[in-house]
CSV table of C-alpha atoms and ligand atoms in Angstrom, one decimal:
chain,number,residue,atom,x,y,z
A,29,MET,CA,-44.3,-2.0,31.3
A,30,ARG,CA,-43.2,-5.0,33.3
A,31,HIS,CA,-44.1,-8.7,33.1
A,32,LEU,CA,-43.3,-11.5,35.5
A,33,MET,CA,-41.9,-14.7,33.9
A,34,SER,CA,-39.5,-15.8,36.6
A,35,PRO,CA,-38.8,-14.9,40.2
A,36,LEU,CA,-35.5,-13.5,38.9
A,37,ASP,CA,-37.4,-10.7,37.1
A,38,LEU,CA,-37.6,-9.1,40.6
A,39,SER,CA,-34.5,-7.9,42.4
A,40,ARG,CA,-34.1,-8.9,46.1
A,41,ALA,CA,-35.0,-5.4,47.1
A,42,GLU,CA,-38.2,-5.5,45.0
A,43,LEU,CA,-39.1,-8.9,46.5
A,44,GLU,CA,-38.8,-7.4,50.0
A,45,GLN,CA,-40.9,-4.4,48.9
A,46,LEU,CA,-43.6,-6.8,47.5
A,47,MET,CA,-43.6,-8.8,50.7
A,48,ASP,CA,-43.8,-5.7,52.8
A,49,LEU,CA,-46.8,-4.6,50.8
A,50,ALA,CA,-48.4,-8.0,51.1
A,51,ASP,CA,-47.9,-7.8,54.9
A,52,ASP,CA,-49.7,-4.4,54.9
A,53,ILE,CA,-52.5,-5.7,52.8
A,54,LYS,CA,-53.0,-8.6,55.2
A,55,LEU,CA,-53.2,-6.2,58.2
A,56,HIS,CA,-55.3,-3.5,56.6
A,57,PRO,CA,-57.3,-5.0,53.7
A,58,ASP,CA,-59.8,-2.1,53.7
A,59,VAL,CA,-57.2,0.4,52.7
A,60,TYR,CA,-56.7,-1.5,49.4
A,61,SER,CA,-60.3,-2.5,48.7
A,62,GLU,CA,-60.8,0.1,45.9
A,63,LYS,CA,-57.3,0.5,44.5
A,64,CYS,CA,-58.1,-1.4,41.3
A,65,HIS,CA,-61.5,0.1,40.8
A,66,GLY,CA,-62.2,0.1,37.0
A,67,LYS,CA,-59.3,-2.3,36.3
A,68,LYS,CA,-59.7,-5.8,34.8
A,69,LEU,CA,-57.6,-8.9,35.2
A,70,ALA,CA,-57.8,-11.6,32.5
A,71,THR,CA,-57.0,-15.1,33.6
A,72,CYS,CA,-56.0,-17.2,30.6
A,73,PHE,CA,-55.6,-20.7,31.8
A,74,TYR,CA,-54.8,-23.4,29.2
A,75,GLU,CA,-54.2,-26.0,32.0
A,76,PRO,CA,-56.2,-27.0,35.1
A,77,SER,CA,-55.9,-24.9,38.3
A,78,THR,CA,-57.8,-24.2,41.5
A,79,ARG,CA,-55.6,-22.1,43.7
A,80,THR,CA,-53.6,-20.1,41.2
A,81,ARG,CA,-56.5,-19.0,39.1
A,82,LEU,CA,-59.0,-18.4,42.0
A,83,SER,CA,-56.4,-16.7,44.1
A,84,PHE,CA,-55.6,-14.3,41.3
A,85,GLU,CA,-59.3,-13.7,40.8
A,86,ALA,CA,-59.9,-13.2,44.6
A,87,ALA,CA,-56.9,-10.8,44.6
A,88,MET,CA,-58.3,-8.6,41.9
A,89,LEU,CA,-61.8,-8.7,43.4
A,90,ASN,CA,-60.4,-7.8,46.8
A,91,LEU,CA,-58.8,-4.7,45.2
A,92,GLY,CA,-62.1,-3.6,43.8
A,93,GLY,CA,-61.3,-4.6,40.2
A,94,SER,CA,-63.1,-7.2,38.0
A,95,VAL,CA,-62.0,-10.4,36.3
A,96,LEU,CA,-62.7,-12.2,33.0
A,97,GLY,CA,-61.1,-15.2,31.4
A,98,PHE,CA,-61.1,-18.8,30.5
A,99,SER,CA,-60.1,-21.9,32.5
A,100,SER,CA,-59.3,-24.5,29.8
A,101,ALA,CA,-57.8,-24.6,26.4
A,102,ASP,CA,-61.0,-26.3,25.1
A,103,SER,CA,-63.1,-23.4,26.0
A,104,SER,CA,-60.9,-20.8,24.3
A,105,SER,CA,-60.0,-20.3,20.6
A,106,ALA,CA,-56.8,-22.3,21.2
A,107,ALA,CA,-59.1,-25.2,20.3
A,108,LYS,CA,-59.5,-23.6,16.9
A,109,GLY,CA,-55.7,-23.3,16.5
A,110,GLU,CA,-55.2,-19.6,17.6
A,111,SER,CA,-51.7,-18.8,18.8
A,112,VAL,CA,-51.0,-17.3,22.3
A,113,SER,CA,-49.6,-14.2,20.5
A,114,ASP,CA,-52.8,-13.5,18.7
A,115,THR,CA,-54.9,-14.2,21.8
A,116,ILE,CA,-52.9,-11.9,24.0
A,117,ARG,CA,-53.0,-9.1,21.4
A,118,VAL,CA,-56.7,-9.2,21.5
A,119,ILE,CA,-57.0,-9.6,25.3
A,120,SER,CA,-54.8,-6.5,25.6
A,121,SER,CA,-57.7,-4.4,24.5
A,122,TYR,CA,-60.1,-6.1,26.9
A,123,ALA,CA,-58.1,-6.1,30.2
A,124,ASP,CA,-55.4,-4.2,32.0
A,125,ILE,CA,-53.3,-7.2,33.2
A,126,CYS,CA,-53.2,-10.9,32.4
A,127,ALA,CA,-52.3,-14.1,34.3
A,128,MET,CA,-51.5,-16.9,31.9
A,129,ARG,CA,-50.9,-20.6,32.6
A,130,HIS,CA,-49.9,-22.9,29.7
A,131,PRO,CA,-48.7,-26.5,29.3
A,132,LYS,CA,-45.9,-25.4,26.9
A,133,GLU,CA,-42.8,-24.0,28.5
A,134,GLY,CA,-42.2,-20.4,27.4
A,135,ALA,CA,-45.7,-19.8,26.1
A,136,PRO,CA,-46.4,-16.9,28.6
A,137,LEU,CA,-43.0,-15.4,27.5
A,138,VAL,CA,-44.0,-15.5,23.9
A,139,ALA,CA,-47.3,-13.9,24.8
A,140,SER,CA,-45.6,-11.2,26.8
A,141,GLN,CA,-43.6,-10.2,23.7
A,142,ARG,CA,-46.8,-9.4,21.8
A,143,SER,CA,-48.7,-8.0,24.7
A,144,LEU,CA,-49.8,-4.4,25.4
A,145,ILE,CA,-50.5,-5.2,29.1
A,146,PRO,CA,-48.4,-6.8,31.8
A,147,VAL,CA,-48.4,-10.6,31.6
A,148,ILE,CA,-47.8,-12.9,34.6
A,149,ASN,CA,-46.6,-16.4,34.2
A,150,ALA,CA,-49.0,-18.5,36.2
A,151,GLY,CA,-47.1,-21.7,35.4
A,152,ASP,CA,-45.6,-22.8,32.1
A,153,GLY,CA,-45.3,-26.6,31.7
A,154,GLY,CA,-42.5,-28.1,33.9
A,155,HIS,CA,-40.6,-24.8,33.8
A,156,GLN,CA,-41.4,-22.0,36.2
A,157,HIS,CA,-44.2,-20.8,38.6
A,158,PRO,CA,-43.0,-17.5,39.9
A,159,THR,CA,-46.2,-16.5,41.8
A,160,GLN,CA,-46.1,-19.7,43.7
A,161,THR,CA,-42.6,-18.8,44.6
A,162,LEU,CA,-43.7,-15.4,45.8
A,163,THR,CA,-46.3,-17.2,48.0
A,164,ASP,CA,-43.6,-19.6,49.3
A,165,LEU,CA,-41.1,-16.8,50.1
A,166,PHE,CA,-43.8,-14.7,51.8
A,167,THR,CA,-44.9,-17.7,53.9
A,168,ILE,CA,-41.3,-18.4,55.0
A,169,ARG,CA,-40.7,-14.8,55.8
A,170,SER,CA,-44.0,-14.4,57.7
A,171,LEU,CA,-43.2,-17.5,59.8
A,172,ARG,CA,-39.4,-17.0,60.3
A,173,GLY,CA,-39.1,-13.2,60.3
A,174,GLU,CA,-36.5,-13.4,57.5
A,175,ILE,CA,-35.2,-15.8,54.8
A,176,LYS,CA,-31.8,-16.7,56.1
A,177,ASP,CA,-29.8,-19.7,57.5
A,178,LEU,CA,-32.3,-22.4,56.6
A,179,THR,CA,-31.9,-26.0,55.6
A,180,ILE,CA,-34.7,-26.7,53.1
A,181,GLY,CA,-35.7,-30.1,52.0
A,182,LEU,CA,-37.4,-30.3,48.6
A,183,CYS,CA,-39.2,-33.6,48.3
A,184,GLY,CA,-41.0,-35.5,45.6
A,185,ASP,CA,-41.1,-34.8,41.9
A,186,LEU,CA,-38.1,-32.4,41.5
A,187,LYS,CA,-37.8,-33.1,37.8
A,188,PHE,CA,-41.2,-31.9,36.6
A,189,GLY,CA,-42.2,-29.8,39.5
A,190,ARG,CA,-42.1,-26.2,38.3
A,191,THR,CA,-42.7,-24.8,41.8
A,192,VAL,CA,-39.4,-26.4,42.9
A,193,HIS,CA,-37.5,-25.0,39.9
A,194,SER,CA,-38.7,-21.4,40.6
A,195,LEU,CA,-38.2,-21.7,44.3
A,196,ILE,CA,-34.5,-22.9,43.9
A,197,ASN,CA,-33.9,-20.1,41.5
A,198,ALA,CA,-35.2,-17.5,44.0
A,199,LEU,CA,-33.6,-19.0,47.1
A,200,VAL,CA,-30.0,-19.1,45.9
A,201,ARG,CA,-30.0,-15.3,46.3
A,202,TYR,CA,-30.6,-15.6,50.1
A,203,PRO,CA,-27.8,-16.1,52.7
A,204,GLY,CA,-27.1,-19.3,54.5
A,205,ILE,CA,-29.6,-21.5,52.6
A,206,LYS,CA,-28.8,-25.2,52.2
A,207,PHE,CA,-30.9,-27.5,50.0
A,208,VAL,CA,-31.5,-31.2,50.6
A,209,LEU,CA,-33.0,-32.5,47.4
A,210,ILE,CA,-35.1,-35.6,48.2
A,211,SER,CA,-36.4,-37.6,45.2
A,212,PRO,CA,-36.2,-41.0,43.5
A,213,GLU,CA,-33.3,-41.2,41.0
A,214,GLU,CA,-35.7,-40.7,38.0
A,215,LEU,CA,-37.2,-37.5,39.4
A,216,ARG,CA,-34.0,-35.6,40.4
A,217,VAL,CA,-33.9,-31.9,39.6
A,218,PRO,CA,-33.0,-31.2,35.9
A,219,GLU,CA,-29.4,-30.8,35.0
A,220,TYR,CA,-29.9,-27.1,34.0
A,221,ILE,CA,-30.9,-26.3,37.6
A,222,ARG,CA,-28.0,-28.3,39.1
A,223,GLU,CA,-25.4,-26.8,36.7
A,224,ASP,CA,-26.7,-23.3,35.9
A,225,VAL,CA,-28.3,-22.4,39.2
A,226,LEU,CA,-26.8,-24.4,42.0
A,227,ASP,CA,-23.2,-25.2,40.9
A,228,LYS,CA,-22.7,-21.8,39.2
A,229,ASN,CA,-23.6,-20.0,42.4
A,230,GLY,CA,-21.3,-22.4,44.4
A,231,PHE,CA,-24.4,-23.5,46.3
A,232,GLU,CA,-24.4,-26.1,49.1
A,233,TYR,CA,-26.8,-29.0,48.4
A,234,LYS,CA,-27.1,-32.8,48.6
A,235,GLU,CA,-29.3,-35.2,46.7
A,236,VAL,CA,-30.8,-38.2,48.6
A,237,ASP,CA,-33.5,-40.7,48.1
A,238,SER,CA,-34.6,-41.2,51.7
A,239,LEU,CA,-36.8,-38.7,53.6
A,240,ASP,CA,-36.5,-40.5,56.9
A,241,ASN,CA,-32.7,-40.2,57.0
A,242,VAL,CA,-32.7,-36.4,56.6
A,243,MET,CA,-35.9,-35.4,58.3
A,244,GLY,CA,-34.1,-34.3,61.5
A,245,GLU,CA,-31.9,-31.8,59.7
A,246,LEU,CA,-34.6,-29.8,58.1
A,247,ASP,CA,-36.0,-26.4,59.0
A,248,ILE,CA,-38.5,-26.5,56.1
A,249,LEU,CA,-39.9,-29.5,54.3
A,250,TYR,CA,-41.4,-28.6,50.9
A,251,MET,CA,-43.4,-31.5,49.7
A,252,THR,CA,-44.6,-31.9,46.1
A,253,ARG,CA,-46.9,-34.0,44.1
A,254,VAL,CA,-45.7,-36.4,41.4
A,255,GLN,CA,-46.7,-34.5,38.3
A,256,ARG,CA,-48.7,-37.2,36.5
A,257,GLU,CA,-49.6,-35.0,33.5
A,258,ARG,CA,-46.0,-34.6,32.6
A,259,PHE,CA,-45.1,-38.3,32.5
A,260,PHE,CA,-44.7,-40.2,29.2
A,261,ASN,CA,-46.3,-43.4,30.5
A,262,GLU,CA,-48.7,-44.3,33.2
A,263,GLU,CA,-46.6,-47.3,34.5
A,264,ASP,CA,-43.8,-45.0,35.6
A,265,TYR,CA,-46.2,-42.7,37.3
A,266,ILE,CA,-47.8,-45.6,39.2
A,267,ARG,CA,-44.4,-46.9,40.3
A,268,LEU,CA,-43.3,-43.5,41.5
A,269,LYS,CA,-46.4,-41.8,42.8
A,270,ASP,CA,-46.2,-43.1,46.4
A,271,PHE,CA,-42.4,-43.1,46.8
A,272,PHE,CA,-42.7,-40.5,49.6
A,273,ILE,CA,-45.6,-40.2,52.0
A,274,LEU,CA,-45.3,-37.9,54.9
A,275,THR,CA,-47.1,-39.4,57.9
A,276,LYS,CA,-47.8,-38.4,61.5
A,277,GLU,CA,-45.2,-41.0,62.6
A,278,LYS,CA,-42.6,-39.4,60.3
A,279,MET,CA,-43.2,-36.0,61.8
A,280,HIS,CA,-41.8,-37.3,65.1
A,281,LEU,CA,-38.4,-37.4,63.4
A,282,ALA,CA,-38.6,-33.7,62.6
A,283,LYS,CA,-37.5,-30.6,64.5
A,284,LYS,CA,-40.1,-29.2,66.8
A,285,ASP,CA,-40.3,-26.1,64.6
A,286,MET,CA,-39.8,-27.6,61.2
A,287,MET,CA,-42.4,-26.1,58.8
A,288,VAL,CA,-44.2,-28.3,56.2
A,289,LEU,CA,-45.0,-26.5,53.0
A,290,HIS,CA,-46.7,-27.8,49.8
A,291,PRO,CA,-47.9,-25.8,46.8
A,292,LEU,CA,-51.0,-28.1,46.7
A,293,PRO,CA,-52.9,-29.9,45.3
A,294,ARG,CA,-51.9,-32.8,47.5
A,295,VAL,CA,-52.6,-36.3,46.3
A,296,ASN,CA,-51.1,-39.0,48.6
A,297,GLU,CA,-47.8,-37.5,49.6
A,298,ILE,CA,-49.0,-36.0,52.9
A,299,ALA,CA,-51.3,-38.1,55.0
A,300,VAL,CA,-54.4,-36.2,56.0
A,301,ASP,CA,-53.7,-36.6,59.8
A,302,VAL,CA,-50.6,-34.4,59.3
A,303,ASP,CA,-52.9,-31.5,58.7
A,304,ASP,CA,-53.6,-31.2,62.5
A,305,ASP,CA,-49.9,-30.8,63.3
A,306,PRO,CA,-49.2,-27.2,64.1
A,307,ARG,CA,-46.1,-27.4,61.8
A,308,ALA,CA,-48.3,-28.1,58.7
A,309,MET,CA,-48.5,-24.7,57.1
A,310,TYR,CA,-49.7,-25.5,53.6
A,311,PHE,CA,-53.2,-24.1,54.0
A,312,GLU,CA,-51.9,-20.9,55.5
A,313,GLN,CA,-49.5,-20.9,52.5
A,314,ALA,CA,-52.4,-21.0,50.1
A,315,ARG,CA,-54.1,-18.2,52.0
A,316,ASN,CA,-51.0,-16.1,51.7
A,317,GLY,CA,-51.1,-16.5,47.9
A,318,VAL,CA,-54.0,-14.0,47.7
A,319,PHE,CA,-52.1,-11.2,49.6
A,320,ILE,CA,-48.9,-11.6,47.6
A,321,ARG,CA,-50.9,-11.6,44.3
A,322,MET,CA,-52.7,-8.5,45.4
A,323,ALA,CA,-49.3,-6.9,46.0
A,324,LEU,CA,-48.1,-8.1,42.6
A,325,ILE,CA,-51.1,-6.8,40.7
A,326,LEU,CA,-50.8,-3.3,42.4
A,327,THR,CA,-47.1,-3.2,41.6
A,328,LEU,CA,-47.3,-4.2,37.9
A,329,LEU,CA,-50.2,-1.8,37.4
A,330,GLU,CA,-48.0,0.9,39.0
A,331,LEU,CA,-50.7,1.7,41.6
A,332,VAL,CA,-48.4,1.8,44.6
B,4,NCD,C1,-48.7,-26.3,41.5
B,4,NCD,C2,-48.5,-26.1,40.0
B,4,NCD,O1,-49.5,-25.9,39.3
B,4,NCD,O2,-47.4,-26.3,39.5
B,4,NCD,N1,-49.9,-25.9,41.9
B,4,NCD,C3,-50.2,-24.6,42.3
B,4,NCD,O3,-50.2,-23.8,41.5
B,4,NCD,N2,-50.4,-24.4,43.6
B,4,NCD,C4,-48.2,-27.6,42.0
B,4,NCD,C5,-48.8,-28.9,41.4
B,4,NCD,O4,-49.7,-28.8,40.5
B,4,NCD,O5,-48.4,-29.9,41.8
């Protein structure tokens, strides 16, 4: 039985297989509409979510399966003090696969160790978010044909943004990728990502605090929200929240085919008028999240 805690749980070849499957699902959804008949997905979300939870649920429903679950810690027995280990042990007898989001880093991993069904990490604190990374890789591959020779700007809250951590982890395995890490000093990527992932792999990257100065170099701009819920005090959040705002005017500085991605939700960091720019791909990215999650569910349930 396999779980998904980090994008590194999948080899490069497995990632390609998963994306090939997602491509096929996107083209021929009818072929897959009954593949999970009789199977159940449990969504155990101890933290707010719109896209991740609903795209998992849509994915399972599109496969002909059913879903059950909870969408906040308050509405589960966590409010009574139950551990994730006990919760998953019980849910193992109600469902066939589980997607879990938790504010504590490592909680889905702890759950997976007690689980009798595959567990997918749907975001654990400021740590990892592997299915967002699958969505991001799938979107890049769909738009560029392959993931290769790209300068990728990661902008915003690189300290607490788990989507950024997972994406860096995954992308260091692809050829010709360069990172431009764009953040205020206080929100730089954590040291463990710099040392254990980037430096250890001899990876090319630079850290800057101006978006305008690097805009013209980028093939992909991955914007992120300042992660308010992970700040220790509101003053710091207020000071940093509008540090970078991508506007229509700024888009003039970018390459004609630069792609703008964002895991969403957006707060202020992308002005709404950027949405009409054909380079704004974040809504397409969110749509892709359903196909890649369908491919993941089929793979972990060994139905392909
Ligand atoms: C992200 C997350 O939850 O980490 N959202 C998502 O799953 N698409 C990004 C965020 O909340 O900023």
